[in-house]
PDB file of C-alpha atoms in Angstrom:
ATOM      1  CA  MET A   1       0.000   0.000   0.000  1.00  0.00           C
ATOM      2  CA  LYS A   2       1.358   3.374  -1.026  1.00  0.00           C
ATOM      3  CA  ARG A   3       0.087   6.775  -0.074  1.00  0.00           C
ATOM      4  CA  PRO A   4      -0.678   9.026  -3.046  1.00  0.00           C
ATOM      5  CA  ALA A   5       2.437  11.112  -2.374  1.00  0.00           C
ATOM      6  CA  ASP A   6       4.564   7.944  -2.456  1.00  0.00           C
ATOM      7  CA  CYS A   7       3.436   7.020  -5.962  1.00  0.00           C
ATOM      8  CA  VAL A   8       6.089   7.993  -8.483  1.00  0.00           C
ATOM      9  CA  THR A   9       4.653   6.449 -11.641  1.00  0.00           C
ATOM     10  CA  LYS A  10       1.248   6.236 -13.261  1.00  0.00           C
ATOM     11  CA  GLN A  11       1.432   2.463 -12.769  1.00  0.00           C
ATOM     12  CA  ASP A  12       1.925   2.986  -9.017  1.00  0.00           C
ATOM     13  CA  ILE A  13      -1.254   5.048  -8.973  1.00  0.00           C
ATOM     14  CA  ARG A  14      -3.175   2.571 -11.120  1.00  0.00           C
ATOM     15  CA  SER A  15      -2.140  -0.287  -8.847  1.00  0.00           C
ATOM     16  CA  GLU A  16      -3.361   1.566  -5.786  1.00  0.00           C
ATOM     17  CA  ILE A  17      -6.649   2.473  -7.456  1.00  0.00           C
ATOM     18  CA  ASP A  18      -7.110  -1.199  -8.420  1.00  0.00           C
ATOM     19  CA  ARG A  19      -6.425  -2.205  -4.804  1.00  0.00           C
ATOM     20  CA  LEU A  20      -8.984   0.292  -3.547  1.00  0.00           C
ATOM     21  CA  ASP A  21     -11.522  -0.890  -6.127  1.00  0.00           C
ATOM     22  CA  ARG A  22     -11.129  -4.452  -4.800  1.00  0.00           C
ATOM     23  CA  ASP A  23     -11.660  -3.159  -1.268  1.00  0.00           C
ATOM     24  CA  LEU A  24     -14.744  -1.204  -2.338  1.00  0.00           C
ATOM     25  CA  ILE A  25     -16.231  -4.265  -4.028  1.00  0.00           C
ATOM     26  CA  ARG A  26     -15.666  -6.286  -0.855  1.00  0.00           C
ATOM     27  CA  LEU A  27     -17.455  -3.581   1.160  1.00  0.00           C
ATOM     28  CA  PHE A  28     -20.343  -3.415  -1.314  1.00  0.00           C
ATOM     29  CA  VAL A  29     -20.687  -7.204  -1.078  1.00  0.00           C
ATOM     30  CA  GLU A  30     -20.803  -6.922   2.706  1.00  0.00           C
ATOM     31  CA  ARG A  31     -23.386  -4.122   2.493  1.00  0.00           C
ATOM     32  CA  PHE A  32     -25.473  -6.129   0.054  1.00  0.00           C
ATOM     33  CA  GLY A  33     -25.568  -9.001   2.550  1.00  0.00           C
ATOM     34  CA  TYR A  34     -27.532  -6.705   4.852  1.00  0.00           C
ATOM     35  CA  VAL A  35     -29.839  -5.720   2.006  1.00  0.00           C
ATOM     36  CA  GLN A  36     -30.494  -9.401   1.324  1.00  0.00           C
ATOM     37  CA  ARG A  37     -31.239 -10.008   4.983  1.00  0.00           C
ATOM     38  CA  MET A  38     -33.579  -7.018   5.076  1.00  0.00           C
ATOM     39  CA  ALA A  39     -35.468  -8.458   2.117  1.00  0.00           C
ATOM     40  CA  GLN A  40     -35.879 -11.688   4.093  1.00  0.00           C
ATOM     41  CA  LEU A  41     -37.311  -9.853   7.095  1.00  0.00           C
ATOM     42  CA  LYS A  42     -39.736  -7.582   5.265  1.00  0.00           C
ATOM     43  CA  GLN A  43     -43.170  -8.997   4.529  1.00  0.00           C
ATOM     44  CA  ASP A  44     -44.473  -6.700   1.799  1.00  0.00           C
ATOM     45  CA  PRO A  45     -42.783  -5.247  -1.291  1.00  0.00           C
ATOM     46  CA  ASP A  46     -44.033  -1.774  -0.304  1.00  0.00           C
ATOM     47  CA  GLU A  47     -41.810  -1.960   2.782  1.00  0.00           C
ATOM     48  CA  ALA A  48     -38.766  -1.653   0.503  1.00  0.00           C
ATOM     49  CA  TYR A  49     -39.369   2.061  -0.014  1.00  0.00           C
ATOM     50  CA  VAL A  50     -39.133   4.165   3.151  1.00  0.00           C
ATOM     51  CA  GLN A  51     -38.622   7.820   2.215  1.00  0.00           C
ATOM     52  CA  ASP A  52     -37.547   8.919   5.707  1.00  0.00           C
ATOM     53  CA  ARG A  53     -34.833   6.237   5.784  1.00  0.00           C
ATOM     54  CA  ILE A  54     -33.676   7.141   2.271  1.00  0.00           C
ATOM     55  CA  ASP A  55     -33.423  10.819   3.188  1.00  0.00           C
ATOM     56  CA  ASP A  56     -31.556   9.965   6.394  1.00  0.00           C
ATOM     57  CA  VAL A  57     -28.983   7.797   4.598  1.00  0.00           C
ATOM     58  CA  LEU A  58     -28.452  10.335   1.817  1.00  0.00           C
ATOM     59  CA  ASP A  59     -28.061  13.182   4.307  1.00  0.00           C
ATOM     60  CA  LYS A  60     -25.537  11.185   6.348  1.00  0.00           C
ATOM     61  CA  VAL A  61     -23.360  10.155   3.396  1.00  0.00           C
ATOM     62  CA  ALA A  62     -23.426  13.679   1.939  1.00  0.00           C
ATOM     63  CA  ALA A  63     -22.373  15.142   5.288  1.00  0.00           C
ATOM     64  CA  LYS A  64     -19.579  12.576   5.716  1.00  0.00           C
ATOM     65  CA  ALA A  65     -18.390  13.228   2.176  1.00  0.00           C
ATOM     66  CA  ASP A  66     -18.350  16.970   2.767  1.00  0.00           C
ATOM     67  CA  GLU A  67     -16.403  16.519   6.019  1.00  0.00           C
ATOM     68  CA  ALA A  68     -13.879  14.362   4.148  1.00  0.00           C
ATOM     69  CA  GLY A  69     -13.445  16.885   1.351  1.00  0.00           C
ATOM     70  CA  LEU A  70     -15.444  15.008  -1.277  1.00  0.00           C
ATOM     71  CA  ASP A  71     -18.181  16.501  -3.395  1.00  0.00           C
ATOM     72  CA  PRO A  72     -21.345  15.803  -1.349  1.00  0.00           C
ATOM     73  CA  VAL A  73     -23.594  16.126  -4.413  1.00  0.00           C
ATOM     74  CA  LEU A  74     -21.621  13.455  -6.273  1.00  0.00           C
ATOM     75  CA  VAL A  75     -21.624  11.098  -3.280  1.00  0.00           C
ATOM     76  CA  ARG A  76     -25.330  11.689  -2.684  1.00  0.00           C
ATOM     77  CA  ASP A  77     -26.050  10.866  -6.341  1.00  0.00           C
ATOM     78  CA  MET A  78     -23.978   7.661  -6.186  1.00  0.00           C
ATOM     79  CA  TRP A  79     -25.745   6.531  -3.023  1.00  0.00           C
ATOM     80  CA  ALA A  80     -29.157   7.386  -4.461  1.00  0.00           C
ATOM     81  CA  LYS A  81     -28.397   5.043  -7.361  1.00  0.00           C
ATOM     82  CA  LEU A  82     -27.286   2.332  -4.927  1.00  0.00           C
ATOM     83  CA  ILE A  83     -30.412   2.781  -2.824  1.00  0.00           C
ATOM     84  CA  ASP A  84     -32.658   2.664  -5.901  1.00  0.00           C
ATOM     85  CA  TRP A  85     -31.066  -0.622  -6.902  1.00  0.00           C
ATOM     86  CA  ASN A  86     -31.455  -2.000  -3.355  1.00  0.00           C
ATOM     87  CA  ILE A  87     -35.122  -1.024  -3.245  1.00  0.00           C
ATOM     88  CA  GLU A  88     -35.789  -2.751  -6.558  1.00  0.00           C
ATOM     89  CA  TYR A  89     -33.945  -5.866  -5.365  1.00  0.00           C
ATOM     90  CA  GLU A  90     -35.972  -5.950  -2.140  1.00  0.00           C
ATOM     91  CA  ARG A  91     -39.278  -5.424  -3.942  1.00  0.00           C
ATOM     92  CA  LYS A  92     -38.606  -8.213  -6.436  1.00  0.00           C
ATOM     93  CA  THR A  93     -37.306 -10.584  -3.777  1.00  0.00           C
ATOM     94  CA  ILE A  94     -40.241 -10.021  -1.432  1.00  0.00           C
ATOM     95  CA  ALA A  95     -42.817 -10.226  -4.238  1.00  0.00           C
ATOM     96  CA  SER A  96     -41.251 -13.442  -5.506  1.00  0.00           C
ATOM     97  CA  ARG A  97     -41.315 -14.976  -2.043  1.00  0.00           C
ATOM     98  CA  LYS A  98     -44.941 -13.952  -1.511  1.00  0.00           C
ATOM     99  CA  SER A  99     -46.003 -15.402  -4.862  1.00  0.00           C
ATOM    100  CA  GLY A 100     -44.122 -18.641  -4.243  1.00  0.00           C
ATOM    101  CA  LYS A 101     -42.157 -18.207  -7.475  1.00  0.00           C
ATOM    102  CA  PRO A 102     -38.343 -18.303  -7.413  1.00  0.00           C
TER     103      PRO A 102
END
């Protein structure tokens, strides 16, 4: 692992970005495990969409991004896309379970 300032070539930087991408994927997989579990616990597809929870998550990640020096609008947009995908996954999973179809 090299800090950005320790990278002296473009390949050094690319290698570190690739390492971070692997770490991010691992974290997204871990996060998705909780989404899958939530879909198991919810009883109705309509439970997948909870506006107050969505707003809370988006506000938190935007604030954390801003504190860290990242563009909060960009981070909020990325998380909104992730949340939209999670909601759709939950809805489909719950509806499929309720209908008895895999």
